[in-house]
mmCIF file of C-alpha atoms in Angstrom:
data_model
loop_
_atom_site.group_PDB
_atom_site.id
_atom_site.type_symbol
_atom_site.label_atom_id
_atom_site.label_comp_id
_atom_site.label_asym_id
_atom_site.label_seq_id
_atom_site.Cartn_x
_atom_site.Cartn_y
_atom_site.Cartn_z
ATOM 1 C CA UNK A 2 0.000 0.000 0.000
ATOM 2 C CA UNK A 3 1.408 3.370 -1.023
ATOM 3 C CA UNK A 4 0.882 6.196 1.469
ATOM 4 C CA UNK A 5 1.104 9.956 1.069
ATOM 5 C CA UNK A 6 2.806 11.635 4.045
ATOM 6 C CA UNK A 7 2.430 15.395 4.298
ATOM 7 C CA UNK A 8 3.537 18.160 6.650
ATOM 8 C CA UNK A 9 6.947 16.574 7.221
ATOM 9 C CA UNK A 10 9.579 18.517 9.172
ATOM 10 C CA UNK A 11 12.120 20.044 6.761
ATOM 11 C CA UNK A 12 14.959 18.239 8.541
ATOM 12 C CA UNK A 13 13.371 14.763 8.309
ATOM 13 C CA UNK A 14 15.439 12.083 6.560
ATOM 14 C CA UNK A 15 14.139 9.043 4.694
ATOM 15 C CA UNK A 16 15.762 6.827 7.336
ATOM 16 C CA UNK A 17 13.890 8.585 10.159
ATOM 17 C CA UNK A 18 10.610 8.364 8.267
ATOM 18 C CA UNK A 19 11.147 4.663 7.555
ATOM 19 C CA UNK A 20 11.882 3.941 11.226
ATOM 20 C CA UNK A 21 8.756 5.843 12.282
ATOM 21 C CA UNK A 22 6.498 3.863 9.917
ATOM 22 C CA UNK A 23 8.228 0.510 10.544
ATOM 23 C CA UNK A 24 6.614 0.481 13.987
ATOM 24 C CA UNK A 25 3.340 -0.311 12.194
ATOM 25 C CA UNK A 26 4.548 -2.958 9.753
ATOM 26 C CA UNK A 27 7.187 -3.760 7.155
ATOM 27 C CA UNK A 28 8.178 -0.853 4.884
ATOM 28 C CA UNK A 29 9.136 -1.490 1.239
ATOM 29 C CA UNK A 30 10.255 1.998 0.229
ATOM 30 C CA UNK A 31 10.393 5.608 1.411
ATOM 31 C CA UNK A 32 10.791 8.712 -0.739
ATOM 32 C CA UNK A 33 10.836 12.321 0.436
ATOM 33 C CA UNK A 34 10.159 14.728 -2.434
ATOM 34 C CA UNK A 35 12.807 17.437 -2.845
ATOM 35 C CA UNK A 36 13.203 20.601 -4.887
ATOM 36 C CA UNK A 37 15.345 20.033 -7.974
ATOM 37 C CA UNK A 38 17.625 23.023 -7.654
ATOM 38 C CA UNK A 39 18.235 23.220 -3.912
ATOM 39 C CA UNK A 40 17.656 19.597 -2.937
ATOM 40 C CA UNK A 41 15.594 20.844 0.010
ATOM 41 C CA UNK A 42 12.592 18.812 1.147
ATOM 42 C CA UNK A 43 9.197 19.983 -0.099
ATOM 43 C CA UNK A 44 7.650 18.759 3.157
ATOM 44 C CA UNK A 45 5.954 15.651 1.828
ATOM 45 C CA UNK A 46 6.788 12.173 0.649
ATOM 46 C CA UNK A 47 5.580 8.637 0.109
ATOM 47 C CA UNK A 48 5.911 5.464 2.147
ATOM 48 C CA UNK A 49 5.191 2.086 0.583
ATOM 49 C CA UNK A 50 4.073 -0.484 3.128
ATOM 50 C CA UNK A 51 4.275 -4.221 2.349
ATOM 51 C CA UNK A 52 0.592 -4.874 3.006
ATOM 52 C CA UNK A 53 -2.716 -3.045 3.048
ATOM 53 C CA UNK A 54 -3.115 -4.000 6.711
ATOM 54 C CA UNK A 55 0.214 -2.393 7.639
ATOM 55 C CA UNK A 56 -0.700 0.681 5.598
ATOM 56 C CA UNK A 57 -4.068 1.072 7.293
ATOM 57 C CA UNK A 58 -2.449 0.563 10.696
ATOM 58 C CA UNK A 59 0.023 3.370 9.921
ATOM 59 C CA UNK A 60 -2.776 5.690 8.744
ATOM 60 C CA UNK A 61 -4.847 5.025 11.871
ATOM 61 C CA UNK A 62 -1.896 5.472 14.224
ATOM 62 C CA UNK A 63 0.010 8.362 12.627
ATOM 63 C CA UNK A 64 -2.457 10.669 10.846
ATOM 64 C CA UNK A 65 -2.739 13.884 12.832
ATOM 65 C CA UNK A 66 -0.007 12.896 15.286
ATOM 66 C CA UNK A 67 3.110 14.899 16.123
ATOM 67 C CA UNK A 68 6.364 14.025 14.338
ATOM 68 C CA UNK A 69 9.318 16.359 14.790
ATOM 69 C CA UNK A 70 7.063 19.169 15.984
ATOM 70 C CA UNK A 71 4.643 18.926 13.048
ATOM 71 C CA UNK A 72 1.260 17.252 12.721
ATOM 72 C CA UNK A 73 1.579 14.530 10.075
ATOM 73 C CA UNK A 74 -0.987 14.040 7.357
ATOM 74 C CA UNK A 75 -1.057 10.374 6.345
ATOM 75 C CA UNK A 76 -3.443 9.030 3.707
ATOM 76 C CA UNK A 77 -3.622 6.579 0.829
ATOM 77 C CA UNK A 78 -1.626 7.972 -2.100
ATOM 78 C CA UNK A 79 -3.537 8.824 -5.268
ATOM 79 C CA UNK A 80 -2.373 7.366 -8.549
ATOM 80 C CA UNK A 81 -0.782 9.803 -10.983
ATOM 81 C CA UNK A 82 -2.822 10.592 -14.058
#
């Protein structure tokens, strides 16, 4: 299950994000979206969980909760069109 994660702290690393989500199930991949020129985080990313159950567990547990001083927004990622 692919999850959208918004309102990330600017200083958050992919490793930190993976460790945070791994508490709710196995993580396949993590990607924080960055600006092309500066390489700075845009404040959102995607976490791919191994199963729908793990993904739903992460949504239920982490959406609206504090992470690095910011309130995370966690939801199912929309497919690109």
